[in-house]
């Protein structure tokens, strides 16, 4: 298993080094080819995962190492403190080291997405330790089930992200934002199955509730899920992953934009729902009424602004509109 993992990591290293066209020379990583990468990975005693601009104390990273003990551990004549080693990063374009003499600490910081090696050499000794360093994009998922979780994905590798429905609630809308792009409604890619818009760029996953990236992940990504109460449960039926209210609640931070999903006669996909005559009731998790911000909300353009953070239940009755509908929704409002 370790051999397979080593080869996979080596392939990631090699592809990214070639793609970045970065000079990898240096005593910790000179002329890194596939054989050299595999050799270093096989010698590596551990892996360090960082986000870009993340900084971590080497003591915090290696305090469980059997070879490099921290200064506050019981001392053995053959065991040395982290600060006694000479530390070097093979590619300082990916990560850098910073020594804080006053705090008696050494920090490793991710500066650009990619992979490199960290080497610790004990002066006047043959003792050398190797570690693989991965500076990874961070994927954050905000779910109205009250879950905000983040994890790191290896740079330039595809991602398969679970966005499945919860008990009695189904996916209503999934908004995605990449590092340097605008928000995108990707609901059709994770929940509808067949492409409703005949857009060949959409990657469809047969209603499985997952987002699968068509291209390798090259930057941080945020997903915000809104859900709707499934009416089908009342009839004992097993519904699909996506709800059927006809309204999509696109959540971006504190702002919600209500759109038509195109499934109702007289509506088109991503038409704005005019909520000026709609009945809108919002409650928090304790079922206490919550007022939306009338200063920032623009109901004519389907916009609702909730100033506070948390999980909220929203009832919208827009049947006064000629093509309107109603539904019960659950959203997460969170600073982004």
GROMACS .gro file of C-alpha atoms in nm:
model
  336
    1UNK     CA    1   0.000   0.000   0.000
    2UNK     CA    2   0.282   0.242   0.087
    3UNK     CA    3   0.451   0.160  -0.244
    4UNK     CA    4   0.133   0.245  -0.438
    5UNK     CA    5   0.092   0.568  -0.243
    6UNK     CA    6   0.454   0.657  -0.309
    7UNK     CA    7   0.415   0.610  -0.685
    8UNK     CA    8   0.094   0.816  -0.692
    9UNK     CA    9   0.256   1.097  -0.497
   10UNK     CA   10   0.561   1.081  -0.720
   11UNK     CA   11   0.342   1.122  -1.029
   12UNK     CA   12   0.178   1.427  -0.870
   13UNK     CA   13   0.522   1.571  -0.791
   14UNK     CA   14   0.655   1.510  -1.141
   15UNK     CA   15   0.352   1.648  -1.325
   16UNK     CA   16   0.338   1.960  -1.115
   17UNK     CA   17   0.712   2.028  -1.137
   18UNK     CA   18   0.695   1.999  -1.515
   19UNK     CA   19   0.385   2.217  -1.536
   20UNK     CA   20   0.533   2.487  -1.315
   21UNK     CA   21   0.870   2.490  -1.492
   22UNK     CA   22   1.042   2.576  -1.162
   23UNK     CA   23   1.409   2.531  -1.089
   24UNK     CA   24   1.429   2.247  -0.838
   25UNK     CA   25   1.801   2.257  -0.778
   26UNK     CA   26   1.941   2.277  -0.427
   27UNK     CA   27   2.108   2.045  -0.181
   28UNK     CA   28   1.769   1.921  -0.065
   29UNK     CA   29   1.643   1.846  -0.413
   30UNK     CA   30   1.886   1.864  -0.703
   31UNK     CA   31   1.767   1.772  -1.052
   32UNK     CA   32   1.450   1.601  -0.933
   33UNK     CA   33   1.339   1.344  -1.189
   34UNK     CA   34   1.087   1.063  -1.136
   35UNK     CA   35   1.346   0.824  -0.992
   36UNK     CA   36   1.480   1.092  -0.759
   37UNK     CA   37   1.130   1.186  -0.648
   38UNK     CA   38   1.039   0.824  -0.572
   39UNK     CA   39   1.365   0.777  -0.382
   40UNK     CA   40   1.299   1.084  -0.170
   41UNK     CA   41   0.937   0.984  -0.108
   42UNK     CA   42   1.047   0.638  -0.001
   43UNK     CA   43   1.291   0.797   0.244
   44UNK     CA   44   1.032   1.044   0.370
   45UNK     CA   45   0.933   0.991   0.730
   46UNK     CA   46   0.608   1.183   0.697
   47UNK     CA   47   0.398   1.425   0.498
   48UNK     CA   48   0.322   1.790   0.570
   49UNK     CA   49   0.000   1.939   0.428
   50UNK     CA   50  -0.043   2.316   0.415
   51UNK     CA   51  -0.278   2.562   0.255
   52UNK     CA   52  -0.134   2.856   0.064
   53UNK     CA   53  -0.021   3.122   0.313
   54UNK     CA   54  -0.066   2.875   0.601
   55UNK     CA   55   0.216   2.882   0.853
   56UNK     CA   56   0.290   2.606   1.103
   57UNK     CA   57   0.545   2.557   1.376
   58UNK     CA   58   0.778   2.264   1.309
   59UNK     CA   59   0.735   2.162   1.671
   60UNK     CA   60   0.360   2.123   1.614
   61UNK     CA   61   0.419   1.918   1.300
   62UNK     CA   62   0.682   1.679   1.431
   63UNK     CA   63   0.597   1.647   1.800
   64UNK     CA   64   0.491   1.285   1.744
   65UNK     CA   65   0.793   1.186   1.538
   66UNK     CA   66   0.990   0.894   1.675
   67UNK     CA   67   1.309   1.044   1.538
   68UNK     CA   68   1.283   1.416   1.608
   69UNK     CA   69   1.168   1.497   1.960
   70UNK     CA   70   1.061   1.836   2.091
   71UNK     CA   71   1.261   2.022   2.352
   72UNK     CA   72   1.006   1.957   2.626
   73UNK     CA   73   1.022   1.580   2.578
   74UNK     CA   74   1.237   1.360   2.806
   75UNK     CA   75   1.585   1.394   2.667
   76UNK     CA   76   1.788   1.106   2.531
   77UNK     CA   77   2.159   1.161   2.444
   78UNK     CA   78   2.081   1.046   2.090
   79UNK     CA   79   1.768   1.261   2.045
   80UNK     CA   80   1.791   1.627   1.945
   81UNK     CA   81   1.559   1.923   1.951
   82UNK     CA   82   1.405   2.055   1.629
   83UNK     CA   83   1.603   2.378   1.660
   84UNK     CA   84   1.932   2.188   1.658
   85UNK     CA   85   1.875   2.073   1.300
   86UNK     CA   86   1.951   2.260   0.981
   87UNK     CA   87   1.623   2.274   0.787
   88UNK     CA   88   1.600   2.321   0.413
   89UNK     CA   89   1.317   2.331   0.157
   90UNK     CA   90   1.397   2.194  -0.187
   91UNK     CA   91   1.178   2.446  -0.367
   92UNK     CA   92   1.131   2.779  -0.193
   93UNK     CA   93   0.880   2.878  -0.460
   94UNK     CA   94   0.641   2.631  -0.293
   95UNK     CA   95   0.725   2.671   0.075
   96UNK     CA   96   0.962   2.876   0.289
   97UNK     CA   97   1.113   2.844   0.634
   98UNK     CA   98   1.122   3.121   0.892
   99UNK     CA   99   1.313   3.110   1.220
  100UNK     CA  100   1.179   3.311   1.513
  101UNK     CA  101   1.472   3.338   1.753
  102UNK     CA  102   1.273   3.519   2.019
  103UNK     CA  103   1.000   3.255   2.021
  104UNK     CA  104   1.254   2.976   1.975
  105UNK     CA  105   1.057   2.837   1.683
  106UNK     CA  106   1.091   2.752   1.314
  107UNK     CA  107   0.789   2.788   1.087
  108UNK     CA  108   0.717   2.640   0.746
  109UNK     CA  109   0.485   2.846   0.526
  110UNK     CA  110   0.308   2.754   0.204
  111UNK     CA  111   0.365   3.017  -0.062
  112UNK     CA  112   0.235   2.854  -0.381
  113UNK     CA  113   0.037   2.540  -0.460
  114UNK     CA  114   0.253   2.239  -0.536
  115UNK     CA  115   0.481   1.981  -0.378
  116UNK     CA  116   0.835   1.990  -0.247
  117UNK     CA  117   1.062   1.830   0.013
  118UNK     CA  118   1.170   1.934   0.361
  119UNK     CA  119   1.506   1.809   0.485
  120UNK     CA  120   1.647   1.823   0.838
  121UNK     CA  121   2.023   1.769   0.878
  122UNK     CA  122   2.200   1.746   1.212
  123UNK     CA  123   2.526   1.949   1.192
  124UNK     CA  124   2.848   1.751   1.234
  125UNK     CA  125   2.653   1.430   1.187
  126UNK     CA  126   2.528   1.197   0.915
  127UNK     CA  127   2.176   1.212   1.056
  128UNK     CA  128   1.928   1.332   0.788
  129UNK     CA  129   1.546   1.332   0.784
  130UNK     CA  130   1.322   1.382   0.479
  131UNK     CA  131   0.960   1.494   0.465
  132UNK     CA  132   0.727   1.558   0.171
  133UNK     CA  133   0.548   1.894   0.174
  134UNK     CA  134   0.217   1.946  -0.004
  135UNK     CA  135   0.079   2.298  -0.041
  136UNK     CA  136  -0.280   2.225  -0.130
  137UNK     CA  137  -0.594   2.408  -0.235
  138UNK     CA  138  -0.857   2.416   0.040
  139UNK     CA  139  -1.209   2.297  -0.030
  140UNK     CA  140  -1.475   2.438   0.204
  141UNK     CA  141  -1.834   2.310   0.215
  142UNK     CA  142  -2.108   2.499   0.399
  143UNK     CA  143  -2.415   2.284   0.463
  144UNK     CA  144  -2.747   2.391   0.619
  145UNK     CA  145  -2.721   2.079   0.832
  146UNK     CA  146  -2.502   2.300   1.049
  147UNK     CA  147  -2.175   2.170   0.912
  148UNK     CA  148  -1.888   2.384   0.785
  149UNK     CA  149  -1.592   2.168   0.696
  150UNK     CA  150  -1.271   2.226   0.509
  151UNK     CA  151  -1.010   1.989   0.379
  152UNK     CA  152  -0.713   2.010   0.150
  153UNK     CA  153  -0.694   1.852  -0.193
  154UNK     CA  154  -0.368   1.769  -0.368
  155UNK     CA  155  -0.285   2.035  -0.626
  156UNK     CA  156  -0.384   1.958  -0.986
  157UNK     CA  157  -0.574   1.645  -0.891
  158UNK     CA  158  -0.947   1.601  -0.968
  159UNK     CA  159  -1.195   1.617  -0.681
  160UNK     CA  160  -1.512   1.429  -0.604
  161UNK     CA  161  -1.706   1.619  -0.338
  162UNK     CA  162  -2.008   1.483  -0.154
  163UNK     CA  163  -2.305   1.721  -0.147
  164UNK     CA  164  -2.577   1.468  -0.078
  165UNK     CA  165  -2.917   1.541   0.073
  166UNK     CA  166  -3.003   1.503   0.439
  167UNK     CA  167  -3.291   1.333   0.613
  168UNK     CA  168  -3.619   1.486   0.488
  169UNK     CA  169  -3.432   1.761   0.304
  170UNK     CA  170  -3.297   1.761  -0.048
  171UNK     CA  171  -3.051   1.971  -0.238
  172UNK     CA  172  -3.217   2.290  -0.352
  173UNK     CA  173  -2.916   2.474  -0.490
  174UNK     CA  174  -2.536   2.445  -0.480
  175UNK     CA  175  -2.327   2.757  -0.531
  176UNK     CA  176  -1.955   2.724  -0.603
  177UNK     CA  177  -1.678   2.982  -0.602
  178UNK     CA  178  -1.323   2.930  -0.717
  179UNK     CA  179  -1.030   3.146  -0.611
  180UNK     CA  180  -1.052   3.411  -0.880
  181UNK     CA  181  -1.396   3.361  -1.033
  182UNK     CA  182  -1.755   3.464  -0.974
  183UNK     CA  183  -2.010   3.247  -0.796
  184UNK     CA  184  -2.157   2.971  -1.012
  185UNK     CA  185  -2.478   2.774  -0.969
  186UNK     CA  186  -2.370   2.411  -1.020
  187UNK     CA  187  -2.693   2.243  -0.908
  188UNK     CA  188  -2.740   2.090  -1.251
  189UNK     CA  189  -2.403   1.922  -1.219
  190UNK     CA  190  -2.481   1.740  -0.897
  191UNK     CA  191  -2.851   1.680  -0.871
  192UNK     CA  192  -3.061   1.699  -1.185
  193UNK     CA  193  -2.907   1.418  -1.384
  194UNK     CA  194  -2.974   1.507  -1.752
  195UNK     CA  195  -2.852   1.852  -1.846
  196UNK     CA  196  -3.157   2.079  -1.847
  197UNK     CA  197  -2.980   2.346  -2.048
  198UNK     CA  198  -2.815   2.137  -2.319
  199UNK     CA  199  -2.482   2.268  -2.204
  200UNK     CA  200  -2.208   2.031  -2.311
  201UNK     CA  201  -1.971   2.176  -2.051
  202UNK     CA  202  -2.172   2.035  -1.762
  203UNK     CA  203  -2.046   1.713  -1.614
  204UNK     CA  204  -2.349   1.513  -1.506
  205UNK     CA  205  -2.332   1.253  -1.230
  206UNK     CA  206  -2.662   1.066  -1.260
  207UNK     CA  207  -2.837   1.230  -0.964
  208UNK     CA  208  -2.578   1.101  -0.718
  209UNK     CA  209  -2.543   1.426  -0.523
  210UNK     CA  210  -2.167   1.459  -0.582
  211UNK     CA  211  -1.969   1.729  -0.756
  212UNK     CA  212  -1.694   1.586  -0.971
  213UNK     CA  213  -1.450   1.837  -1.112
  214UNK     CA  214  -1.400   1.813  -1.485
  215UNK     CA  215  -1.059   1.979  -1.454
  216UNK     CA  216  -0.785   1.934  -1.191
  217UNK     CA  217  -0.822   2.151  -0.882
  218UNK     CA  218  -0.588   2.449  -0.906
  219UNK     CA  219  -0.716   2.679  -0.631
  220UNK     CA  220  -0.933   2.714  -0.324
  221UNK     CA  221  -1.301   2.633  -0.370
  222UNK     CA  222  -1.611   2.712  -0.161
  223UNK     CA  223  -1.946   2.532  -0.189
  224UNK     CA  224  -2.265   2.665  -0.026
  225UNK     CA  225  -2.566   2.433  -0.019
  226UNK     CA  226  -2.930   2.531   0.027
  227UNK     CA  227  -3.192   2.264   0.091
  228UNK     CA  228  -3.567   2.228   0.066
  229UNK     CA  229  -3.816   2.017   0.253
  230UNK     CA  230  -3.918   1.718   0.046
  231UNK     CA  231  -4.291   1.698  -0.006
  232UNK     CA  232  -4.246   1.347  -0.144
  233UNK     CA  233  -4.162   1.216   0.203
  234UNK     CA  234  -4.516   1.290   0.311
  235UNK     CA  235  -4.637   1.041   0.052
  236UNK     CA  236  -4.379   0.781   0.145
  237UNK     CA  237  -4.208   0.812  -0.193
  238UNK     CA  238  -3.832   0.810  -0.242
  239UNK     CA  239  -3.744   1.136  -0.420
  240UNK     CA  240  -3.440   1.229  -0.620
  241UNK     CA  241  -3.154   1.430  -0.470
  242UNK     CA  242  -3.298   1.761  -0.585
  243UNK     CA  243  -3.618   1.922  -0.456
  244UNK     CA  244  -3.916   2.016  -0.670
  245UNK     CA  245  -4.034   2.356  -0.543
  246UNK     CA  246  -3.947   2.530  -0.869
  247UNK     CA  247  -3.741   2.789  -0.678
  248UNK     CA  248  -3.364   2.794  -0.633
  249UNK     CA  249  -3.215   2.979  -0.336
  250UNK     CA  250  -2.864   3.090  -0.432
  251UNK     CA  251  -2.678   3.171  -0.111
  252UNK     CA  252  -2.371   3.394  -0.120
  253UNK     CA  253  -2.266   3.490   0.230
  254UNK     CA  254  -2.558   3.685   0.382
  255UNK     CA  255  -2.740   3.739   0.052
  256UNK     CA  256  -2.993   3.498  -0.096
  257UNK     CA  257  -3.105   3.532  -0.458
  258UNK     CA  258  -3.423   3.342  -0.543
  259UNK     CA  259  -3.437   3.214  -0.900
  260UNK     CA  260  -3.673   2.992  -1.096
  261UNK     CA  261  -3.521   2.654  -1.179
  262UNK     CA  262  -3.703   2.631  -1.513
  263UNK     CA  263  -3.909   2.327  -1.418
  264UNK     CA  264  -4.238   2.522  -1.405
  265UNK     CA  265  -4.438   2.627  -1.709
  266UNK     CA  266  -4.373   2.990  -1.788
  267UNK     CA  267  -4.029   2.997  -1.622
  268UNK     CA  268  -3.682   2.970  -1.759
  269UNK     CA  269  -3.372   2.847  -1.584
  270UNK     CA  270  -3.220   3.128  -1.376
  271UNK     CA  271  -3.506   3.374  -1.425
  272UNK     CA  272  -3.523   3.600  -1.121
  273UNK     CA  273  -3.826   3.545  -0.898
  274UNK     CA  274  -4.010   3.867  -0.819
  275UNK     CA  275  -4.081   3.841  -0.446
  276UNK     CA  276  -4.241   4.184  -0.400
  277UNK     CA  277  -4.583   4.027  -0.336
  278UNK     CA  278  -4.458   3.703  -0.182
  279UNK     CA  279  -4.516   3.585   0.173
  280UNK     CA  280  -4.176   3.526   0.333
  281UNK     CA  281  -4.130   3.382   0.682
  282UNK     CA  282  -3.785   3.320   0.830
  283UNK     CA  283  -3.708   3.143   1.158
  284UNK     CA  284  -3.388   3.033   1.329
  285UNK     CA  285  -3.306   2.684   1.458
  286UNK     CA  286  -3.511   2.758   1.771
  287UNK     CA  287  -3.814   2.844   1.554
  288UNK     CA  288  -3.792   3.209   1.655
  289UNK     CA  289  -3.892   3.461   1.386
  290UNK     CA  290  -3.605   3.640   1.211
  291UNK     CA  291  -3.642   3.963   1.016
  292UNK     CA  292  -3.450   4.010   0.695
  293UNK     CA  293  -3.270   4.337   0.632
  294UNK     CA  294  -3.512   4.567   0.450
  295UNK     CA  295  -3.228   4.808   0.370
  296UNK     CA  296  -3.027   4.554   0.171
  297UNK     CA  297  -3.303   4.323   0.050
  298UNK     CA  298  -3.434   4.382  -0.302
  299UNK     CA  299  -3.745   4.165  -0.329
  300UNK     CA  300  -3.828   4.277  -0.684
  301UNK     CA  301  -3.496   4.125  -0.791
  302UNK     CA  302  -3.541   3.815  -0.574
  303UNK     CA  303  -3.286   3.922  -0.311
  304UNK     CA  304  -3.317   3.855   0.062
  305UNK     CA  305  -3.046   3.974   0.303
  306UNK     CA  306  -3.015   3.805   0.644
  307UNK     CA  307  -2.775   4.005   0.866
  308UNK     CA  308  -2.693   3.736   1.124
  309UNK     CA  309  -2.510   3.406   1.081
  310UNK     CA  310  -2.650   3.060   1.142
  311UNK     CA  311  -2.901   2.808   1.012
  312UNK     CA  312  -3.237   2.948   0.901
  313UNK     CA  313  -3.567   2.804   0.784
  314UNK     CA  314  -3.737   3.003   0.510
  315UNK     CA  315  -4.094   2.966   0.386
  316UNK     CA  316  -4.171   3.138   0.056
  317UNK     CA  317  -4.521   3.157  -0.089
  318UNK     CA  318  -4.496   3.326  -0.426
  319UNK     CA  319  -4.820   3.193  -0.570
  320UNK     CA  320  -4.939   3.549  -0.623
  321UNK     CA  321  -4.700   3.561  -0.916
  322UNK     CA  322  -4.846   3.419  -1.237
  323UNK     CA  323  -4.579   3.149  -1.248
  324UNK     CA  324  -4.488   3.147  -0.879
  325UNK     CA  325  -4.467   2.858  -0.637
  326UNK     CA  326  -4.402   2.791  -0.271
  327UNK     CA  327  -4.159   2.589  -0.065
  328UNK     CA  328  -3.990   2.535   0.271
  329UNK     CA  329  -3.615   2.584   0.263
  330UNK     CA  330  -3.315   2.555   0.493
  331UNK     CA  331  -3.007   2.769   0.439
  332UNK     CA  332  -2.675   2.845   0.607
  333UNK     CA  333  -2.567   3.208   0.637
  334UNK     CA  334  -2.197   3.245   0.702
  335UNK     CA  335  -1.928   3.507   0.652
  336UNK     CA  336  -1.716   3.418   0.351
   0.00000   0.00000   0.00000
